[in-house]
mmCIF file of C-alpha atoms and ligand atoms in Angstrom:
data_model
loop_
_atom_site.group_PDB
_atom_site.id
_atom_site.type_symbol
_atom_site.label_atom_id
_atom_site.label_comp_id
_atom_site.label_asym_id
_atom_site.label_seq_id
_atom_site.Cartn_x
_atom_site.Cartn_y
_atom_site.Cartn_z
ATOM 1 C CA MET Y 19 0.000 0.000 0.000
ATOM 2 C CA ASN Y 20 1.805 3.095 -1.211
ATOM 3 C CA ASP Y 21 -0.797 5.851 -1.143
ATOM 4 C CA LEU Y 22 -2.375 8.525 1.020
ATOM 5 C CA SER Y 23 -5.420 6.403 1.914
ATOM 6 C CA GLN Y 24 -3.418 4.379 4.422
ATOM 7 C CA ASN Y 25 -3.806 5.069 8.129
ATOM 8 C CA ILE Y 26 -1.394 6.556 10.652
ATOM 9 C CA ILE Y 27 -0.498 3.764 13.066
ATOM 10 C CA GLY Y 28 2.536 5.158 14.963
ATOM 11 C CA TYR Y 29 2.807 8.359 17.060
ATOM 12 C CA ASP Y 30 5.997 8.979 19.061
ATOM 13 C CA LEU Y 31 7.336 11.967 21.000
ATOM 14 C CA TRP Y 32 10.656 13.154 22.371
ATOM 15 C CA HIS Y 33 11.199 16.238 24.579
ATOM 16 C CA LEU Y 34 14.804 17.272 23.885
ATOM 17 C CA LYS Y 35 17.195 19.548 25.730
ATOM 18 C CA LEU Y 36 19.831 20.690 23.218
ATOM 19 C CA PRO Y 37 23.028 22.332 24.539
ATOM 20 C CA VAL Y 38 23.928 25.725 23.017
ATOM 21 C CA THR Y 39 27.269 27.460 22.468
ATOM 22 C CA SER Y 40 26.540 30.809 24.122
ATOM 23 C CA ARG Y 41 24.032 32.871 26.055
ATOM 24 C CA ARG Y 42 21.559 34.911 24.002
ATOM 25 C CA ASP Y 43 19.655 37.890 25.348
ATOM 26 C CA HIS Y 44 16.462 39.236 23.830
ATOM 27 C CA GLY Y 45 14.146 42.017 25.005
ATOM 28 C CA ILE Y 46 11.720 39.571 26.625
ATOM 29 C CA GLY Y 47 14.129 37.003 28.038
ATOM 30 C CA SER Y 48 17.309 34.969 27.692
ATOM 31 C CA VAL Y 49 18.396 31.501 26.629
ATOM 32 C CA GLU Y 50 21.363 29.959 28.389
ATOM 33 C CA GLY Y 51 22.733 26.420 28.587
ATOM 34 C CA ALA Y 52 20.210 24.680 26.365
ATOM 35 C CA CYS Y 53 17.102 25.174 24.294
ATOM 36 C CA GLU Y 54 14.206 22.738 24.422
ATOM 37 C CA VAL Y 55 12.205 21.315 21.534
ATOM 38 C CA VAL Y 56 9.657 18.510 21.107
ATOM 39 C CA MET Y 57 9.971 16.053 18.220
ATOM 40 C CA LEU Y 58 6.998 14.145 16.775
ATOM 41 C CA ARG Y 59 7.243 11.021 14.587
ATOM 42 C CA LEU Y 60 4.249 9.653 12.661
ATOM 43 C CA THR Y 61 4.306 6.202 11.045
ATOM 44 C CA SER Y 62 1.943 4.983 8.321
ATOM 45 C CA GLU Y 63 0.850 1.385 7.628
ATOM 46 C CA ASP Y 64 3.610 0.786 5.070
ATOM 47 C CA GLY Y 65 6.241 1.849 7.633
ATOM 48 C CA THR Y 66 6.945 5.318 6.178
ATOM 49 C CA GLN Y 67 7.841 7.887 8.841
ATOM 50 C CA GLY Y 68 7.214 11.631 8.946
ATOM 51 C CA PHE Y 69 8.800 13.999 11.481
ATOM 52 C CA GLY Y 70 7.773 17.367 12.900
ATOM 53 C CA GLU Y 71 9.403 19.713 15.424
ATOM 54 C CA ALA Y 72 7.805 22.032 17.986
ATOM 55 C CA SER Y 73 10.131 24.809 19.206
ATOM 56 C CA PRO Y 74 8.457 26.645 22.087
ATOM 57 C CA TRP Y 75 10.001 29.466 24.111
ATOM 58 C CA SER Y 76 8.273 29.982 27.452
ATOM 59 C CA VAL Y 77 8.395 33.814 27.367
ATOM 60 C CA PHE Y 78 7.158 34.012 23.778
ATOM 61 C CA THR Y 79 4.867 31.182 22.688
ATOM 62 C CA GLY Y 80 4.634 28.605 25.488
ATOM 63 C CA THR Y 81 6.450 25.904 27.443
ATOM 64 C CA PRO Y 82 7.892 22.604 26.199
ATOM 65 C CA GLU Y 83 5.896 20.812 28.897
ATOM 66 C CA ALA Y 84 2.600 22.275 27.585
ATOM 67 C CA THR Y 85 3.638 21.430 24.018
ATOM 68 C CA PHE Y 86 4.447 17.831 24.973
ATOM 69 C CA ALA Y 87 1.122 17.463 26.844
ATOM 70 C CA ALA Y 88 -0.847 18.969 23.933
ATOM 71 C CA LEU Y 89 0.702 16.484 21.519
ATOM 72 C CA ASP Y 90 0.680 13.489 23.855
ATOM 73 C CA ARG Y 91 -2.696 13.778 25.569
ATOM 74 C CA TYR Y 92 -4.965 15.961 23.415
ATOM 75 C CA ILE Y 93 -3.797 15.577 19.799
ATOM 76 C CA ARG Y 94 -2.605 11.932 19.729
ATOM 77 C CA PRO Y 95 -6.163 10.431 19.785
ATOM 78 C CA LEU Y 96 -7.141 12.574 16.766
ATOM 79 C CA VAL Y 97 -4.236 11.352 14.677
ATOM 80 C CA LEU Y 98 -3.886 7.624 15.375
ATOM 81 C CA GLY Y 99 -6.100 5.722 12.916
ATOM 82 C CA ALA Y 100 -6.668 8.802 10.691
ATOM 83 C CA ARG Y 101 -5.849 8.678 6.960
ATOM 84 C CA VAL Y 102 -2.519 10.200 5.936
ATOM 85 C CA GLY Y 103 -4.246 12.224 3.187
ATOM 86 C CA ASP Y 104 -6.829 13.829 5.508
ATOM 87 C CA ARG Y 105 -4.403 16.530 6.635
ATOM 88 C CA SER Y 106 -6.876 19.437 6.617
ATOM 89 C CA ALA Y 107 -9.434 17.475 8.641
ATOM 90 C CA ILE Y 108 -6.797 16.429 11.198
ATOM 91 C CA MET Y 109 -5.541 20.031 11.558
ATOM 92 C CA ALA Y 110 -9.109 21.332 11.986
ATOM 93 C CA ARG Y 111 -9.740 18.780 14.744
ATOM 94 C CA ALA Y 112 -6.442 19.670 16.458
ATOM 95 C CA ALA Y 113 -7.398 23.383 16.378
ATOM 96 C CA CYS Y 114 -10.583 22.551 18.306
ATOM 97 C CA ALA Y 115 -9.033 20.013 20.683
ATOM 98 C CA VAL Y 116 -6.576 22.346 22.412
ATOM 99 C CA ALA Y 117 -6.388 26.151 22.598
ATOM 100 C CA HIS Y 118 -3.143 27.977 21.707
ATOM 101 C CA CYS Y 119 -0.180 25.500 21.721
ATOM 102 C CA THR Y 120 0.698 26.769 18.240
ATOM 103 C CA GLU Y 121 4.090 25.006 18.285
ATOM 104 C CA ALA Y 122 2.384 21.619 18.829
ATOM 105 C CA LYS Y 123 0.142 22.267 15.814
ATOM 106 C CA ALA Y 124 3.147 23.335 13.735
ATOM 107 C CA ALA Y 125 4.890 20.045 14.609
ATOM 108 C CA LEU Y 126 1.764 18.081 13.691
ATOM 109 C CA GLU Y 127 1.325 19.726 10.302
ATOM 110 C CA THR Y 128 5.051 19.390 9.557
ATOM 111 C CA ALA Y 129 4.965 15.643 10.337
ATOM 112 C CA LEU Y 130 1.808 15.120 8.240
ATOM 113 C CA LEU Y 131 3.386 16.956 5.289
ATOM 114 C CA ASP Y 132 6.676 15.068 5.652
ATOM 115 C CA LEU Y 133 4.815 11.758 5.745
ATOM 116 C CA ALA Y 134 2.595 12.572 2.728
ATOM 117 C CA GLY Y 135 5.609 13.891 0.787
ATOM 118 C CA ARG Y 136 7.683 10.769 1.472
ATOM 119 C CA ILE Y 137 4.823 8.444 0.507
ATOM 120 C CA SER Y 138 4.165 10.416 -2.702
ATOM 121 C CA GLY Y 139 7.860 10.934 -3.528
ATOM 122 C CA ILE Y 140 7.582 14.753 -3.642
ATOM 123 C CA PRO Y 141 9.061 17.597 -1.544
ATOM 124 C CA VAL Y 142 6.891 19.370 1.053
ATOM 125 C CA TRP Y 143 6.996 22.634 -0.961
ATOM 126 C CA SER Y 144 5.074 20.903 -3.767
ATOM 127 C CA LEU Y 145 2.279 20.117 -1.270
ATOM 128 C CA LEU Y 146 2.155 23.817 -0.309
ATOM 129 C CA GLY Y 147 1.497 25.183 -3.784
ATOM 130 C CA GLY Y 148 4.797 24.645 -5.591
ATOM 131 C CA ARG Y 149 8.197 26.304 -5.503
ATOM 132 C CA CYS Y 150 8.865 29.995 -6.174
ATOM 133 C CA ARG Y 151 12.559 30.048 -5.155
ATOM 134 C CA SER Y 152 15.457 27.614 -4.693
ATOM 135 C CA THR Y 153 17.399 29.654 -2.097
ATOM 136 C CA THR Y 154 16.589 32.212 0.609
ATOM 137 C CA PRO Y 155 19.025 34.788 2.090
ATOM 138 C CA LEU Y 156 20.013 34.005 5.690
ATOM 139 C CA SER Y 157 19.974 36.564 8.510
ATOM 140 C CA CYS Y 158 21.911 35.743 11.682
ATOM 141 C CA SER Y 159 21.115 37.373 15.015
ATOM 142 C CA ILE Y 160 23.649 39.307 17.112
ATOM 143 C CA ALA Y 161 22.384 38.724 20.649
ATOM 144 C CA ASN Y 162 25.328 37.900 22.899
ATOM 145 C CA PRO Y 163 25.631 40.093 26.030
ATOM 146 C CA ASP Y 164 29.412 39.769 25.493
ATOM 147 C CA PHE Y 165 29.806 41.745 22.259
ATOM 148 C CA SER Y 166 33.408 40.553 21.759
ATOM 149 C CA GLN Y 167 32.027 37.059 21.107
ATOM 150 C CA ASP Y 168 29.643 38.519 18.538
ATOM 151 C CA ILE Y 169 32.574 40.246 16.842
ATOM 152 C CA ASP Y 170 34.093 36.769 16.384
ATOM 153 C CA LEU Y 171 30.723 35.553 15.054
ATOM 154 C CA LEU Y 172 30.642 38.448 12.563
ATOM 155 C CA ALA Y 173 34.043 37.363 11.198
ATOM 156 C CA ARG Y 174 32.730 33.817 10.738
ATOM 157 C CA LEU Y 175 29.556 35.076 9.044
ATOM 158 C CA ARG Y 176 31.581 37.271 6.697
ATOM 159 C CA GLU Y 177 33.713 34.278 5.723
ATOM 160 C CA ASP Y 178 30.583 32.145 5.180
ATOM 161 C CA GLY Y 179 29.057 34.718 2.808
ATOM 162 C CA VAL Y 180 26.226 35.745 5.169
ATOM 163 C CA ARG Y 181 25.331 39.380 4.488
ATOM 164 C CA ILE Y 182 22.356 40.093 6.797
ATOM 165 C CA VAL Y 183 22.503 40.457 10.582
ATOM 166 C CA LYS Y 184 19.797 41.241 13.069
ATOM 167 C CA LEU Y 185 20.881 43.156 16.148
ATOM 168 C CA LYS Y 186 18.903 42.199 19.241
ATOM 169 C CA THR Y 187 18.373 45.379 21.285
ATOM 170 C CA GLY Y 188 16.592 46.560 24.416
ATOM 171 C CA PHE Y 189 17.936 43.916 26.816
ATOM 172 C CA LYS Y 190 20.709 46.065 28.354
ATOM 173 C CA ASP Y 191 21.012 49.864 28.142
ATOM 174 C CA HIS Y 192 20.515 52.209 25.218
ATOM 175 C CA ALA Y 193 24.240 53.115 25.098
ATOM 176 C CA PHE Y 194 25.100 49.418 24.508
ATOM 177 C CA ASP Y 195 22.696 49.311 21.547
ATOM 178 C CA ILE Y 196 24.067 52.536 20.022
ATOM 179 C CA MET Y 197 27.686 51.361 20.545
ATOM 180 C CA ARG Y 198 26.968 48.118 18.640
ATOM 181 C CA LEU Y 199 25.151 49.962 15.827
ATOM 182 C CA GLU Y 200 28.124 52.327 15.480
ATOM 183 C CA TYR Y 201 30.503 49.351 15.397
ATOM 184 C CA LEU Y 202 28.475 47.680 12.642
ATOM 185 C CA ALA Y 203 28.250 50.924 10.614
ATOM 186 C CA GLN Y 204 32.008 51.489 10.824
ATOM 187 C CA ASN Y 205 33.382 47.958 10.607
ATOM 188 C CA CYS Y 206 30.801 45.884 8.753
ATOM 189 C CA PRO Y 207 29.537 47.979 5.823
ATOM 190 C CA GLU Y 208 28.914 44.841 3.731
ATOM 191 C CA PHE Y 209 26.166 43.653 6.110
ATOM 192 C CA SER Y 210 22.620 44.905 5.947
ATOM 193 C CA VAL Y 211 21.438 45.431 9.497
ATOM 194 C CA ARG Y 212 18.048 44.829 11.051
ATOM 195 C CA VAL Y 213 17.076 45.739 14.609
ATOM 196 C CA ASP Y 214 14.792 43.680 16.863
ATOM 197 C CA TYR Y 215 13.695 44.855 20.331
ATOM 198 C CA ASN Y 216 11.594 41.754 21.112
ATOM 199 C CA GLN Y 217 9.185 44.029 23.077
ATOM 200 C CA GLY Y 218 12.079 45.378 25.183
ATOM 201 C CA LEU Y 219 11.000 49.067 25.390
ATOM 202 C CA SER Y 220 8.443 50.696 27.663
ATOM 203 C CA ILE Y 221 5.929 52.984 25.981
ATOM 204 C CA GLU Y 222 7.617 55.951 27.728
ATOM 205 C CA GLU Y 223 11.085 55.312 26.302
ATOM 206 C CA ALA Y 224 10.113 53.844 22.904
ATOM 207 C CA PRO Y 225 9.681 57.077 20.840
ATOM 208 C CA THR Y 226 13.129 58.550 21.667
ATOM 209 C CA ARG Y 227 15.015 55.271 21.398
ATOM 210 C CA VAL Y 228 13.389 54.221 18.141
ATOM 211 C CA ARG Y 229 14.149 57.684 16.691
ATOM 212 C CA ASP Y 230 17.826 57.322 17.766
ATOM 213 C CA VAL Y 231 18.146 53.877 16.215
ATOM 214 C CA ALA Y 232 16.404 54.982 12.984
ATOM 215 C CA ARG Y 233 19.349 57.363 12.364
ATOM 216 C CA PHE Y 234 21.414 54.278 11.470
ATOM 217 C CA ASN Y 235 18.905 53.487 8.734
ATOM 218 C CA PRO Y 236 18.454 49.745 9.416
ATOM 219 C CA ASP Y 237 16.365 47.626 6.989
ATOM 220 C CA PHE Y 238 13.643 47.628 9.637
ATOM 221 C CA ILE Y 239 12.987 47.968 13.373
ATOM 222 C CA GLU Y 240 11.086 45.032 14.836
ATOM 223 C CA GLN Y 241 8.592 44.919 17.715
ATOM 224 C CA PRO Y 242 9.900 47.741 19.973
ATOM 225 C CA VAL Y 243 7.044 47.448 22.518
ATOM 226 C CA ARG Y 244 4.879 44.766 24.116
ATOM 227 C CA ALA Y 245 2.765 42.596 21.836
ATOM 228 C CA HIS Y 246 -0.564 44.119 22.915
ATOM 229 C CA HIS Y 247 0.532 47.767 22.503
ATOM 230 C CA PHE Y 248 -1.030 48.129 19.062
ATOM 231 C CA GLY Y 249 -1.610 51.871 19.589
ATOM 232 C CA MET Y 250 2.061 52.570 20.320
ATOM 233 C CA MET Y 251 3.174 50.400 17.382
ATOM 234 C CA ALA Y 252 0.944 52.519 15.104
ATOM 235 C CA LYS Y 253 2.371 55.736 16.612
ATOM 236 C CA LEU Y 254 5.986 54.602 16.156
ATOM 237 C CA ARG Y 255 5.261 53.597 12.573
ATOM 238 C CA GLN Y 256 3.959 57.107 11.844
ATOM 239 C CA MET Y 257 6.950 58.678 13.553
ATOM 240 C CA THR Y 258 9.779 57.126 11.519
ATOM 241 C CA ASP Y 259 10.599 56.461 7.865
ATOM 242 C CA VAL Y 260 12.352 53.172 8.740
ATOM 243 C CA PRO Y 261 9.915 50.266 8.240
ATOM 244 C CA LEU Y 262 8.428 48.905 11.464
ATOM 245 C CA LEU Y 263 7.958 45.130 11.725
ATOM 246 C CA ALA Y 264 5.515 43.224 13.909
ATOM 247 C CA ASP Y 265 6.592 39.914 15.433
ATOM 248 C CA GLU Y 266 5.081 39.148 18.852
ATOM 249 C CA SER Y 267 1.976 41.273 17.963
ATOM 250 C CA VAL Y 268 1.095 38.877 15.130
ATOM 251 C CA PHE Y 269 0.795 35.149 15.741
ATOM 252 C CA GLY Y 270 -1.813 33.944 13.251
ATOM 253 C CA PRO Y 271 -3.955 35.240 10.361
ATOM 254 C CA GLU Y 272 -6.478 36.730 12.808
ATOM 255 C CA ASP Y 273 -3.789 38.973 14.384
ATOM 256 C CA MET Y 274 -2.459 39.891 10.941
ATOM 257 C CA GLU Y 275 -5.871 41.078 9.858
ATOM 258 C CA ARG Y 276 -6.128 43.312 12.950
ATOM 259 C CA ALA Y 277 -2.531 44.571 12.572
ATOM 260 C CA ALA Y 278 -3.232 45.634 8.989
ATOM 261 C CA ARG Y 279 -6.559 47.251 9.901
ATOM 262 C CA GLU Y 280 -4.918 49.260 12.721
ATOM 263 C CA SER Y 281 -1.827 50.142 10.601
ATOM 264 C CA ILE Y 282 0.677 48.990 13.229
ATOM 265 C CA CYS Y 283 3.433 47.789 10.874
ATOM 266 C CA ASP Y 284 5.061 47.852 7.434
ATOM 267 C CA GLY Y 285 5.819 44.131 7.540
ATOM 268 C CA VAL Y 286 5.556 40.971 9.599
ATOM 269 C CA SER Y 287 7.713 38.136 10.857
ATOM 270 C CA VAL Y 288 6.056 34.872 9.769
ATOM 271 C CA LYS Y 289 6.882 31.906 12.027
ATOM 272 C CA ILE Y 290 5.279 28.503 11.809
ATOM 273 C CA MET Y 291 5.624 28.202 15.614
ATOM 274 C CA LYS Y 292 3.417 31.300 16.047
ATOM 275 C CA SER Y 293 0.886 30.689 13.291
ATOM 276 C CA GLY Y 294 0.283 27.046 14.265
ATOM 277 C CA GLY Y 295 1.527 25.503 11.043
ATOM 278 C CA LEU Y 296 2.886 26.061 7.558
ATOM 279 C CA THR Y 297 -0.397 26.746 5.753
ATOM 280 C CA ARG Y 298 -1.498 29.277 8.387
ATOM 281 C CA GLY Y 299 1.947 30.918 8.030
ATOM 282 C CA GLN Y 300 1.322 31.223 4.286
ATOM 283 C CA THR Y 301 -2.043 32.848 5.054
ATOM 284 C CA VAL Y 302 -0.367 35.426 7.343
ATOM 285 C CA ALA Y 303 2.036 36.363 4.524
ATOM 286 C CA ARG Y 304 -0.825 36.621 2.003
ATOM 287 C CA ILE Y 305 -2.956 38.852 4.219
ATOM 288 C CA ALA Y 306 0.108 41.069 4.736
ATOM 289 C CA ALA Y 307 0.760 41.244 0.987
ATOM 290 C CA ALA Y 308 -2.880 42.063 0.265
ATOM 291 C CA HIS Y 309 -2.427 45.135 2.486
ATOM 292 C CA GLY Y 310 0.852 46.129 0.825
ATOM 293 C CA LEU Y 311 2.991 44.842 3.723
ATOM 294 C CA THR Y 312 6.190 42.776 3.513
ATOM 295 C CA ALA Y 313 7.074 39.518 5.269
ATOM 296 C CA TYR Y 314 10.159 37.586 6.318
ATOM 297 C CA GLY Y 315 10.707 34.061 7.583
ATOM 298 C CA GLY Y 316 11.361 34.255 11.307
ATOM 299 C CA ASP Y 317 12.000 31.407 13.713
ATOM 300 C CA MET Y 318 12.194 30.495 17.391
ATOM 301 C CA PHE Y 319 15.103 28.693 19.107
ATOM 302 C CA GLU Y 320 14.896 25.777 16.709
ATOM 303 C CA ALA Y 321 16.793 22.704 15.634
ATOM 304 C CA GLY Y 322 17.330 21.801 11.983
ATOM 305 C CA LEU Y 323 14.035 19.975 11.428
ATOM 306 C CA ALA Y 324 11.960 23.128 12.152
ATOM 307 C CA HIS Y 325 14.362 25.094 9.905
ATOM 308 C CA LEU Y 326 13.570 22.624 7.105
ATOM 309 C CA ALA Y 327 9.821 23.085 7.637
ATOM 310 C CA GLY Y 328 10.196 26.878 7.507
ATOM 311 C CA THR Y 329 12.385 26.616 4.406
ATOM 312 C CA HIS Y 330 9.689 24.630 2.553
ATOM 313 C CA MET Y 331 7.034 27.168 3.593
ATOM 314 C CA ILE Y 332 9.120 30.108 2.310
ATOM 315 C CA ALA Y 333 9.976 28.182 -0.871
ATOM 316 C CA ALA Y 334 6.237 27.972 -1.646
ATOM 317 C CA THR Y 335 5.286 31.509 -0.538
ATOM 318 C CA PRO Y 336 6.309 34.317 -2.931
ATOM 319 C CA GLU Y 337 4.940 36.911 -0.484
ATOM 320 C CA ILE Y 338 7.837 36.209 1.966
ATOM 321 C CA THR Y 339 10.466 38.443 0.364
ATOM 322 C CA LEU Y 340 12.846 39.445 3.169
ATOM 323 C CA GLY Y 341 14.784 36.192 3.659
ATOM 324 C CA CYS Y 342 14.905 33.999 6.756
ATOM 325 C CA GLU Y 343 16.712 33.606 10.068
ATOM 326 C CA PHE Y 344 17.292 29.853 10.255
ATOM 327 C CA TYR Y 345 20.740 30.182 11.835
ATOM 328 C CA GLN Y 346 20.505 28.228 15.096
ATOM 329 C CA ALA Y 347 21.331 24.757 13.739
ATOM 330 C CA SER Y 348 24.594 26.072 12.240
ATOM 331 C CA TYR Y 349 25.603 28.934 14.570
ATOM 332 C CA PHE Y 350 23.989 28.353 17.978
ATOM 333 C CA LEU Y 351 23.411 24.679 18.846
ATOM 334 C CA LYS Y 352 26.443 22.671 19.977
ATOM 335 C CA GLU Y 353 25.129 19.893 17.775
ATOM 336 C CA ASP Y 354 22.070 19.770 15.518
ATOM 337 C CA ILE Y 355 19.825 16.689 15.409
ATOM 338 C CA LEU Y 356 19.632 16.152 11.633
ATOM 339 C CA GLU Y 357 21.360 13.214 9.897
ATOM 340 C CA GLU Y 358 22.681 15.576 7.188
ATOM 341 C CA PRO Y 359 23.512 19.200 8.138
ATOM 342 C CA PHE Y 360 20.925 21.915 7.361
ATOM 343 C CA ARG Y 361 22.257 23.340 4.091
ATOM 344 C CA ILE Y 362 23.441 26.946 3.843
ATOM 345 C CA GLN Y 363 25.651 27.977 0.912
ATOM 346 C CA ASN Y 364 27.203 31.435 0.452
ATOM 347 C CA GLY Y 365 24.805 32.946 2.964
ATOM 348 C CA GLN Y 366 21.757 31.377 1.309
ATOM 349 C CA VAL Y 367 19.554 28.652 2.781
ATOM 350 C CA CYS Y 368 19.111 25.913 0.155
ATOM 351 C CA VAL Y 369 15.634 24.526 -0.553
ATOM 352 C CA PRO Y 370 15.697 20.682 -0.537
ATOM 353 C CA GLU Y 371 14.654 18.757 -3.671
ATOM 354 C CA THR Y 372 14.161 15.312 -2.160
ATOM 355 C CA PRO Y 373 10.836 13.854 -0.881
ATOM 356 C CA GLY Y 374 9.199 15.149 2.297
ATOM 357 C CA LEU Y 375 11.243 17.643 4.281
ATOM 358 C CA GLY Y 376 14.434 16.411 2.628
ATOM 359 C CA GLY Y 377 16.038 15.580 5.978
ATOM 360 C CA ARG Y 378 15.325 13.645 9.156
ATOM 361 C CA PRO Y 379 16.615 13.486 12.734
ATOM 362 C CA GLU Y 380 19.247 10.980 13.779
ATOM 363 C CA MET Y 381 17.529 8.527 16.130
ATOM 364 C CA ALA Y 382 20.602 8.197 18.372
ATOM 365 C CA LYS Y 383 20.535 11.968 18.985
ATOM 366 C CA LEU Y 384 16.816 11.972 19.811
ATOM 367 C CA ASN Y 385 17.406 9.322 22.431
ATOM 368 C CA HIS Y 386 20.617 10.955 23.704
ATOM 369 C CA TYR Y 387 19.118 14.426 24.244
ATOM 370 C CA ALA Y 388 15.649 13.295 25.453
ATOM 371 C CA VAL Y 389 14.555 14.409 28.932
ATOM 372 C CA ALA Y 390 11.091 12.849 28.400
ATOM 373 C CA LYS Y 391 9.608 10.641 25.735
ATOM 374 C CA ALA Y 392 6.492 8.733 24.757
ATOM 375 C CA VAL Y 393 7.746 6.147 22.293
ATOM 376 C CA SER Y 394 5.847 2.943 21.523
ATOM 377 C CA GLU Y 395 8.777 0.584 20.796
HETATM 378 MG MG1 LIG Z 26 11.510 39.084 16.525
#
């Protein structure tokens, strides 16, 4: 039986703790020591396997424990025994079965797409509407509280052909942000620079600080204030000529519609972990484009499997024009979980051509880094 009418008969989970090379500070919180992801494996009757990754961050989307419980207790019964080809029906049932938990739903849709793609012998991007690009420019984040370590990272990025960096701001003082912007302007003219506050500014300090940072003419300034401060986002957008991007303010299509209606941004960060899957991420980008707004492919603290899912989504979504930030597997994790490394060439993420996601986790690594699992064998 080699078709999409077969049933899903295996459903396995791993909660992983993956060691990282450095501390990273963002406006809303820090990551130190390790980042945590949840891996889902689906198996069909003919033994084909599809994988999906959930990459939660407790201060941003949710906790790994909640993600694991959503997948293990609430979503599992909807998936076991369902037909591989009934992806839309399964996703609709998952949306009703558990509120929020967008990372769990992203992992589920990724695994269903990977499974269907492997059974059909086609890449995931072909299941999402077909390919519009074969590479995507990579942006790497500068977020180390010890800037000397980031100066070393910049040298490595330059050598690797990466030409976009995103400076994480608003986690220390304003002088530290201005010092790093001046350094980049003077020493790294070949990089285009983006700025991301991750909600780090209060509404009192935001207007002056955003105006100061706009003098450096970055590509855009992302999410200066808290997610729910739509009014201040709209005010800041009016105040400066530098494009303002929404990240934490926009999770799914419903938020995007409101963001466009209230004119809070010039563009949006599309993340499958926020939108609750790849197709909902595509919808966010299309609503943005319909309102004349741009989009880029953001991510959370992810391993390579989530990067692959995001790469397929961007490959099939012409409205995402500003590149991607799938850098963690190559520049942040001590060791990624994929069998073959996530491919970046000359600063461009390469879109896989092989069936499914075009990559899978190494089983030994899943078992090595697991702090909890629900595996049937
Ligand atoms: Mg952001």
